[in-house]
Amino acid sequence: MTTATLLLLLLCYIVNVSCVSLPPKVFDVIAYGAVNDGTGDNVKAFSAAWKDACQYGGRGRVVIPRGVYALGSVIFTGYCKGTMSFIINGSLRAPTDRRFYDTDTWIGFRYVEYLTIKGGGYLDGQGHVAWRYNDCSTNSKCSRLPTSLRLDFVRNSQIHHLRSIDSKNAHFNIFACHNITISNVRLDAPAESPNTDGIHIGSSADIRILDSTIRTGDDCVSMVSGSRGVEIANVHCGPGHGISIGSLGRGHSEQPVTGITVRNTTFVATDNGVRIKTWAPSETTSASNIIFQDINMIAVANPILIDQVYCPSGNCLEAQSNVEIRDVLFKNIWGTSSSEVAVKLQCSRTRPCRDVKLVDIYLTYRGPRGKSRAVCVNALGSSSGTQIPSGCL
Ligand SMILES: *[C@@H]1O[C@H](CO)[C@@H](O)[C@H](O)[C@H]1NC(C)=O
Ligand SMILES: *[C@@H]1O[C@H](CO)[C@@H](O)[C@H](O)[C@H]1NC(C)=O
Ligand SMILES: *[C@@H]1O[C@H](CO)[C@@H](O)[C@H](O)[C@H]1NC(C)=O
């Protein structure tokens, strides 16, 4: 390399653009010794392919061709010299042995920028062998159980055309990430599988979840402390527990959750539709600037729910939540409720919800307990347009 090229590279590095146009280069895991017949363990081969692609400098494409790949727990780490693609055409299969149940990650990406994960392939978490060990509520020595895909400290990246089935724990976890688009993914686990959240987001900003189907045993999407600027659109959710903000307020120094939009989304036979959930008692934090709009509920148990008295132990009757909820719009939400309370806004006595708006709500209930009802406790705001059940704000 000449001094001039080196200087140019240094300049590119400083201003963070890739001005060197190296052509994209394929790093095929088969060439690194991966076997695609479902035997062995491909961690070494995948890691070696990732490492070379990461050092390459142009767009490094790690390619996983068709076939079944047994894969243990693995973390792909940056920062990389160029942009990265991780193309999964095959099916990756998680281990089933007990030793693996105590790791928290099956496949992780850390400290990566400009990463694209795609390819139409599968992450098969083999959760059916592990779900019965999800007993942390009764067993203090319980296994942690791995999340199938974790992004930690990843920026400006995308995941599209990917399927995840039978995760042992959550399908995807997004932590400390910025500007991530997840689209055209399909996440599947049985309705009765425990804690199989679809996409769990925390401490992250500018996250989009678009054009996807999530059928699972826990929340389709959950957003906790420090989730900012999350857009969810054109999603099918169900079975599952719905799309949740929370639980909030359990930990110390939680960051606010703000700027969340869920629109054009269908919920089918879920426990909840759109929900904000906070602990009582709780630490102080807030959830604000939230829009739930253009949403179809089909046989959903709690279509619209703010629950500020979340207390699984059941012995906190008088405790109040210190999580402040404000600026929440529920607009154009229609369909059927499978319980008679279709709208429930149960806010904190010490910090009532403020500026909650219900606009054009049409949620019916057909059943022995009569018509659908709305229940509001400590909720301040307004309702306008159609209101079935009749508004309680
Ligand atoms: C991977 O699949 C995509 C579409 O699903 C296809 O365009 C591409 O050629 C495939 N690549 C390999 C290496 O099989
Ligand atoms: C967000 O990430 C995408 C790549 O996924 C990139 O093209 C875009 O420029 C990024 N946006 C910002 C504001 O950096
Ligand atoms: C709403 O979402 C469905 C898929 O869930 C999609 O087909 C449709 O185009 C979306 N409509 C708008 C207006 O985005």
Coordinates of C-alpha atoms and ligand atoms in Angstrom, one line a residue:
M1 CA 0.0 0.0 0.0
T2 CA 1.3 3.4 -0.8
T3 CA 1.4 6.2 1.7
A4 CA -1.3 8.0 -0.2
T5 CA -3.7 5.0 0.0
L6 CA -3.0 4.7 3.7
L7 CA -3.8 8.3 4.3
L8 CA -7.0 8.0 2.3
L9 CA -8.0 5.0 4.3
L10 CA -7.2 6.8 7.5
L11 CA -9.3 9.8 6.4
C12 CA -12.2 7.4 5.4
Y13 CA -11.9 5.8 8.8
I14 CA -12.0 9.1 10.6
V15 CA -15.1 10.4 8.8
N16 CA -16.6 6.9 8.9
V17 CA -17.4 6.3 5.3
S18 CA -16.2 3.5 3.1
C19 CA -14.5 5.2 0.1
V20 CA -12.4 2.2 -0.8
S21 CA -14.6 0.2 -3.1
L22 CA -13.5 -3.3 -2.6
P23 CA -16.0 -5.6 -4.3
P24 CA -18.2 -7.6 -2.0
K25 CA -16.6 -10.9 -1.2
V26 CA -18.3 -14.2 -0.2
F27 CA -17.0 -16.2 2.8
D28 CA -18.8 -19.5 2.4
V29 CA -18.9 -21.5 5.7
I30 CA -18.5 -24.7 3.8
A31 CA -15.1 -23.6 2.6
Y32 CA -14.3 -23.2 6.3
G33 CA -15.2 -26.8 7.1
A34 CA -18.8 -26.4 8.0
V35 CA -20.9 -29.6 7.5
N36 CA -24.6 -29.2 6.5
D37 CA -25.9 -32.7 7.4
G38 CA -27.0 -31.8 10.9
T39 CA -24.0 -33.4 12.6
G40 CA -21.0 -32.1 14.6
D41 CA -20.8 -28.5 15.7
N42 CA -20.1 -25.7 13.3
V43 CA -19.1 -23.0 15.7
K44 CA -15.4 -23.1 14.6
A45 CA -16.2 -22.9 10.9
F46 CA -18.8 -20.1 11.3
S47 CA -16.5 -18.1 13.6
A48 CA -13.6 -18.4 11.2
A49 CA -15.7 -17.3 8.2
W50 CA -17.0 -14.4 10.2
K51 CA -13.5 -13.4 11.3
D52 CA -12.1 -13.3 7.8
A53 CA -15.2 -11.4 6.5
C54 CA -14.9 -8.9 9.3
Q55 CA -11.3 -8.2 8.5
Y56 CA -11.9 -8.0 4.8
G57 CA -12.6 -4.3 4.5
G58 CA -15.3 -4.3 1.7
R59 CA -18.7 -5.9 2.1
G60 CA -17.9 -9.3 3.7
R61 CA -20.7 -11.8 3.0
V62 CA -20.8 -14.8 5.3
V63 CA -22.9 -17.3 3.4
I64 CA -24.5 -20.3 4.9
P65 CA -25.8 -22.4 2.0
R66 CA -28.8 -24.8 2.1
G67 CA -28.6 -27.7 4.5
V68 CA -28.9 -28.3 8.3
Y69 CA -26.1 -26.9 10.5
A70 CA -25.7 -28.0 14.1
L71 CA -24.5 -24.9 15.9
G72 CA -23.5 -24.4 19.5
S73 CA -23.6 -21.1 21.3
V74 CA -21.6 -18.5 19.3
I75 CA -21.0 -14.7 19.4
F76 CA -20.0 -12.8 16.3
T77 CA -18.0 -9.8 17.4
G78 CA -17.0 -6.6 15.6
Y79 CA -16.1 -3.9 15.0
C80 CA -15.4 -5.0 11.4
K81 CA -13.3 -3.2 8.8
G82 CA -16.2 -3.1 6.3
T83 CA -19.9 -3.7 6.1
M84 CA -21.2 -7.2 6.8
S85 CA -23.8 -9.5 5.5
F86 CA -24.8 -12.8 7.2
I87 CA -26.8 -14.8 4.7
I88 CA -28.6 -17.7 6.2
N89 CA -30.0 -19.9 3.4
G90 CA -29.8 -23.1 5.4
S91 CA -31.3 -24.1 8.7
L92 CA -29.3 -23.6 11.9
R93 CA -30.1 -26.0 14.7
A94 CA -29.5 -25.3 18.3
P95 CA -28.0 -27.9 20.7
T96 CA -30.4 -30.0 22.8
D97 CA -27.9 -31.0 25.6
R98 CA -28.5 -29.7 29.1
R99 CA -25.0 -28.1 29.4
F100 CA -26.2 -25.5 26.9
Y101 CA -29.3 -24.4 28.9
D102 CA -27.4 -22.1 31.1
T103 CA -26.1 -19.8 28.4
D104 CA -28.2 -16.7 27.7
T105 CA -27.3 -16.6 24.0
W106 CA -27.5 -19.1 21.2
I107 CA -26.4 -16.7 18.4
G108 CA -25.1 -13.3 19.2
F109 CA -23.8 -10.3 17.3
R110 CA -21.9 -7.6 19.2
Y111 CA -20.3 -4.3 18.3
V112 CA -21.2 -4.5 14.6
E113 CA -22.3 -1.7 12.3
Y114 CA -23.9 -2.0 8.8
L115 CA -24.8 -5.6 9.3
T116 CA -27.5 -7.3 7.2
I117 CA -28.8 -10.7 8.3
K118 CA -31.1 -12.3 5.7
G119 CA -31.3 -15.3 3.4
G120 CA -34.7 -16.9 4.0
G121 CA -33.3 -19.6 6.3
Y122 CA -34.2 -20.8 9.7
L123 CA -33.0 -20.6 13.3
D124 CA -34.3 -23.7 14.9
G125 CA -34.0 -23.3 18.7
Q126 CA -35.2 -26.8 19.5
G127 CA -37.1 -25.4 22.4
H128 CA -39.3 -28.4 23.0
V129 CA -36.5 -30.1 24.9
A130 CA -36.0 -27.2 27.2
W131 CA -39.3 -25.5 27.9
R132 CA -40.0 -27.7 30.9
Y133 CA -36.9 -26.4 32.5
N134 CA -38.4 -22.9 32.5
D135 CA -39.3 -23.0 36.1
C136 CA -37.6 -19.9 37.6
S137 CA -40.8 -19.0 39.4
T138 CA -40.5 -22.0 41.6
N139 CA -36.8 -23.1 41.3
S140 CA -34.1 -20.6 42.3
K141 CA -31.5 -22.8 40.6
C142 CA -33.4 -22.7 37.3
S143 CA -31.6 -22.7 33.9
R144 CA -31.4 -19.4 32.2
L145 CA -32.2 -20.8 28.7
P146 CA -30.7 -19.1 25.7
T147 CA -32.4 -16.5 23.5
S148 CA -32.0 -17.5 19.9
L149 CA -30.7 -14.3 18.4
R150 CA -29.2 -11.4 20.4
L151 CA -28.0 -8.1 19.0
D152 CA -25.9 -6.1 21.6
F153 CA -24.4 -2.8 20.7
V154 CA -25.3 -3.1 17.0
R155 CA -26.0 0.0 14.9
N156 CA -27.4 0.8 11.4
S157 CA -28.3 -2.8 10.6
Q158 CA -31.1 -4.9 9.4
I159 CA -32.6 -8.3 9.7
H160 CA -35.0 -9.4 7.0
H161 CA -36.4 -12.6 5.5
L162 CA -35.4 -14.8 8.4
R163 CA -37.4 -17.4 10.3
S164 CA -37.0 -18.4 13.9
I165 CA -38.8 -21.4 15.3
D166 CA -39.1 -23.0 18.7
S167 CA -36.7 -20.7 20.6
K168 CA -35.9 -22.0 24.0
N169 CA -36.4 -18.5 25.5
A170 CA -37.0 -15.3 23.5
H171 CA -36.6 -15.4 19.7
F172 CA -34.8 -12.1 19.3
N173 CA -33.3 -9.7 21.9
I174 CA -32.2 -6.2 21.0
F175 CA -30.0 -4.4 23.6
A176 CA -28.1 -1.2 23.4
C177 CA -28.7 -1.0 19.6
H178 CA -29.4 2.0 17.4
N179 CA -31.2 2.2 14.0
I180 CA -32.2 -1.4 13.4
T181 CA -34.9 -2.5 10.9
I182 CA -36.4 -5.9 11.3
S183 CA -38.7 -6.8 8.4
N184 CA -40.3 -9.9 6.8
V185 CA -39.4 -12.1 9.6
R186 CA -41.5 -15.0 10.9
L187 CA -41.2 -16.1 14.4
D188 CA -43.0 -19.3 15.6
A189 CA -43.3 -21.1 18.8
P190 CA -46.3 -22.9 20.3
A191 CA -48.8 -20.8 22.3
E192 CA -48.0 -22.8 25.5
S193 CA -44.2 -22.5 25.3
P194 CA -43.0 -20.4 28.3
N195 CA -41.2 -17.0 27.9
T196 CA -40.8 -17.3 24.2
D197 CA -41.1 -13.5 23.6
G198 CA -40.9 -12.6 19.9
I199 CA -38.7 -9.5 20.0
H200 CA -37.6 -8.0 23.3
I201 CA -36.2 -4.5 23.1
G202 CA -34.3 -2.5 25.8
S203 CA -31.9 0.4 26.0
S204 CA -32.2 0.9 22.2
A205 CA -33.4 3.7 19.8
D206 CA -34.7 3.9 16.3
I207 CA -35.9 0.3 16.0
R208 CA -38.4 -0.7 13.3
I209 CA -40.4 -4.0 13.1
L210 CA -42.2 -4.2 9.9
D211 CA -44.2 -6.7 7.7
S212 CA -43.7 -9.6 10.0
T213 CA -45.6 -12.5 11.6
I214 CA -45.1 -13.4 15.2
R215 CA -46.8 -16.5 16.7
T216 CA -45.5 -17.4 20.1
G217 CA -46.0 -18.2 23.8
D218 CA -45.3 -14.8 25.3
D219 CA -45.3 -11.2 24.1
C220 CA -45.0 -10.8 20.4
V221 CA -43.0 -7.6 21.1
S222 CA -42.0 -6.3 24.5
M223 CA -40.3 -3.0 25.1
V224 CA -38.6 -2.2 28.4
S225 CA -36.4 0.5 30.0
G226 CA -34.7 2.8 27.5
S227 CA -36.7 1.9 24.4
R228 CA -37.0 5.0 22.3
G229 CA -38.3 5.6 18.9
V230 CA -39.8 2.1 18.1
E231 CA -42.0 1.7 15.1
I232 CA -44.0 -1.5 14.7
A233 CA -46.2 -1.7 11.6
N234 CA -47.9 -4.4 9.4
V235 CA -47.4 -7.1 12.0
H236 CA -49.5 -10.2 12.6
C237 CA -49.4 -11.2 16.3
G238 CA -51.0 -14.3 17.7
P239 CA -51.0 -16.6 19.4
G240 CA -49.1 -14.8 22.1
H241 CA -49.5 -12.2 24.9
G242 CA -49.7 -9.2 22.5
I243 CA -47.5 -6.1 22.2
S244 CA -46.3 -4.8 25.5
I245 CA -44.6 -1.8 26.9
G246 CA -43.2 -3.2 30.2
S247 CA -43.0 -4.4 32.7
L248 CA -41.6 -1.1 33.9
G249 CA -40.5 0.2 37.2
R250 CA -39.1 -2.9 38.9
G251 CA -35.4 -2.1 38.5
H252 CA -33.4 0.9 39.9
S253 CA -32.6 3.7 37.5
E254 CA -34.7 2.6 34.6
Q255 CA -34.7 4.8 31.6
P256 CA -37.9 6.3 30.1
V257 CA -39.7 4.5 27.3
T258 CA -40.8 7.1 24.7
G259 CA -41.8 7.5 21.1
I260 CA -43.5 4.1 20.5
T261 CA -45.8 3.6 17.5
V262 CA -47.8 0.4 16.8
R263 CA -49.9 0.6 13.7
N264 CA -51.7 -1.5 11.1
T265 CA -51.3 -4.6 13.2
T266 CA -53.6 -7.6 13.7
F267 CA -53.9 -9.5 16.9
V268 CA -55.5 -13.0 16.7
A269 CA -56.6 -14.8 19.9
T270 CA -53.9 -13.2 22.0
D271 CA -54.2 -12.7 25.8
N272 CA -53.6 -8.9 25.3
G273 CA -53.6 -6.6 22.4
V274 CA -51.8 -3.4 23.1
R275 CA -50.6 -3.1 26.7
I276 CA -48.6 -0.9 29.1
K277 CA -47.7 -2.7 32.2
T278 CA -45.9 -1.4 35.3
W279 CA -45.1 -2.9 38.7
A280 CA -46.8 -1.8 41.9
P281 CA -45.0 -0.9 44.0
S282 CA -42.3 0.4 41.6
E283 CA -39.3 2.7 41.1
T284 CA -39.8 6.0 39.3
T285 CA -39.7 6.1 35.5
S286 CA -42.0 7.0 32.7
A287 CA -43.7 5.9 29.4
S288 CA -44.8 8.7 27.1
N289 CA -45.6 9.6 23.4
I290 CA -47.2 6.3 22.5
I291 CA -49.5 5.7 19.6
F292 CA -51.5 2.6 18.9
Q293 CA -53.4 3.1 15.7
D294 CA -55.2 1.1 13.0
I295 CA -55.4 -2.1 14.8
N296 CA -57.6 -5.1 14.3
M297 CA -58.4 -7.3 17.3
I298 CA -59.8 -10.8 16.7
A299 CA -60.9 -12.6 19.8
V300 CA -58.4 -10.9 22.1
A301 CA -58.9 -11.2 25.8
N302 CA -57.7 -7.7 26.8
P303 CA -57.6 -5.7 23.6
I304 CA -56.7 -2.3 25.2
L305 CA -54.9 -2.5 28.5
I306 CA -53.0 -0.2 30.9
D307 CA -52.1 -2.2 33.9
Q308 CA -50.3 -0.3 36.7
V309 CA -51.0 -2.8 39.4
Y310 CA -48.8 -5.6 38.1
C311 CA -47.9 -7.7 41.1
P312 CA -47.6 -11.4 40.3
S313 CA -47.1 -12.3 44.0
G314 CA -50.6 -10.9 44.6
N315 CA -49.9 -9.3 47.9
C316 CA -49.5 -5.6 47.1
L317 CA -53.1 -4.4 47.3
E318 CA -52.4 -0.8 48.4
A319 CA -49.1 -0.4 46.7
Q320 CA -49.0 2.2 43.9
S321 CA -46.8 2.4 40.8
N322 CA -44.4 5.4 40.4
V323 CA -44.3 5.0 36.7
E324 CA -45.7 8.0 35.0
I325 CA -47.7 7.3 31.9
R326 CA -48.7 10.2 29.6
D327 CA -49.5 11.0 26.0
V328 CA -51.0 7.7 24.9
L329 CA -53.3 7.6 21.8
F330 CA -55.5 4.6 21.0
K331 CA -57.0 5.3 17.6
N332 CA -59.1 3.3 15.2
I333 CA -59.0 0.0 17.0
W334 CA -61.7 -2.4 16.1
G335 CA -62.7 -6.1 16.3
T336 CA -63.7 -8.5 19.0
S337 CA -62.9 -9.0 22.6
S338 CA -63.1 -12.4 24.2
S339 CA -63.7 -10.9 27.6
E340 CA -66.4 -8.3 28.4
V341 CA -63.8 -5.7 29.6
A342 CA -62.5 -4.6 26.2
V343 CA -60.9 -1.4 27.4
K344 CA -59.1 -1.3 30.8
L345 CA -57.1 1.7 31.9
Q346 CA -56.0 1.0 35.4
C347 CA -53.6 3.7 36.4
S348 CA -51.7 4.6 39.6
R349 CA -53.5 6.6 42.3
T350 CA -50.3 8.5 43.1
R351 CA -49.5 9.1 39.4
P352 CA -52.6 9.1 37.3
C353 CA -52.2 8.5 33.6
R354 CA -52.4 11.8 31.7
D355 CA -53.4 12.8 28.2
V356 CA -54.7 9.4 27.3
K357 CA -56.9 9.6 24.2
L358 CA -59.4 7.0 22.9
V359 CA -60.5 7.8 19.3
D360 CA -62.7 5.6 17.2
I361 CA -62.9 2.4 19.2
Y362 CA -65.2 -0.4 18.1
L363 CA -64.6 -3.5 20.2
T364 CA -67.5 -5.9 20.7
Y365 CA -68.0 -8.8 23.0
R366 CA -70.4 -11.6 22.4
G367 CA -71.0 -13.8 25.4
P368 CA -72.9 -14.5 28.5
R369 CA -71.8 -11.4 30.3
G370 CA -73.6 -8.9 28.0
K371 CA -72.0 -6.1 26.0
S372 CA -68.3 -5.0 26.1
R373 CA -67.3 -2.6 28.8
A374 CA -64.6 -0.1 29.5
V375 CA -63.0 0.4 32.9
C376 CA -60.9 3.5 33.8
V377 CA -59.2 4.0 37.1
N378 CA -57.1 7.1 37.7
A379 CA -56.9 7.8 34.0
L380 CA -57.1 11.4 32.7
G381 CA -57.7 12.2 29.1
S382 CA -60.5 12.3 26.5
S383 CA -62.4 10.2 24.1
S384 CA -63.9 11.1 20.7
G385 CA -65.4 9.5 17.6
T386 CA -67.0 6.1 17.9
Q387 CA -66.8 4.6 21.4
I388 CA -67.9 1.0 21.7
P389 CA -67.6 0.2 24.6
S390 CA -68.7 3.7 25.7
G391 CA -65.7 5.7 26.8
C392 CA -64.8 6.0 30.4
L393 CA -62.4 8.9 30.1
Ligands
LIG1 C1 -29.9 -17.9 -0.8 O1 -31.3 -17.7 -1.0 C2 -31.6 -16.5 -1.8 C3 -33.1 -16.4 -1.9 O2 -33.7 -17.0 -0.8 C4 -31.0 -16.7 -3.2 O3 -31.2 -15.6 -4.0 C5 -29.5 -17.0 -3.1 O4 -29.0 -17.3 -4.4 C6 -29.2 -18.2 -2.2 N1 -27.8 -18.3 -2.0 C7 -27.2 -19.4 -1.9 C8 -25.7 -19.4 -1.7 O5 -27.8 -20.5 -1.9
LIG2 C1 -29.8 3.4 9.4 O1 -29.3 2.2 8.9 C2 -29.4 2.0 7.5 C3 -28.8 0.6 7.2 O2 -29.5 -0.4 7.8 C4 -28.6 3.1 6.8 O3 -28.8 2.9 5.4 C5 -29.2 4.4 7.2 O4 -28.4 5.5 6.7 C6 -29.1 4.6 8.8 N1 -29.7 5.8 9.2 C7 -29.1 6.7 9.8 C8 -29.9 7.9 10.2 O5 -27.9 6.6 10.2
LIG3 C1 -51.2 -3.4 6.6 O1 -50.5 -4.6 6.9 C2 -50.8 -5.6 6.0 C3 -50.0 -6.9 6.4 O2 -50.1 -7.1 7.8 C4 -50.3 -5.2 4.6 O3 -50.6 -6.2 3.7 C5 -51.0 -3.9 4.2 O4 -50.4 -3.4 3.0 C6 -50.7 -2.8 5.3 N1 -51.4 -1.6 5.0 C7 -50.8 -0.4 5.1 C8 -51.7 0.8 4.7 O5 -49.6 -0.3 5.3

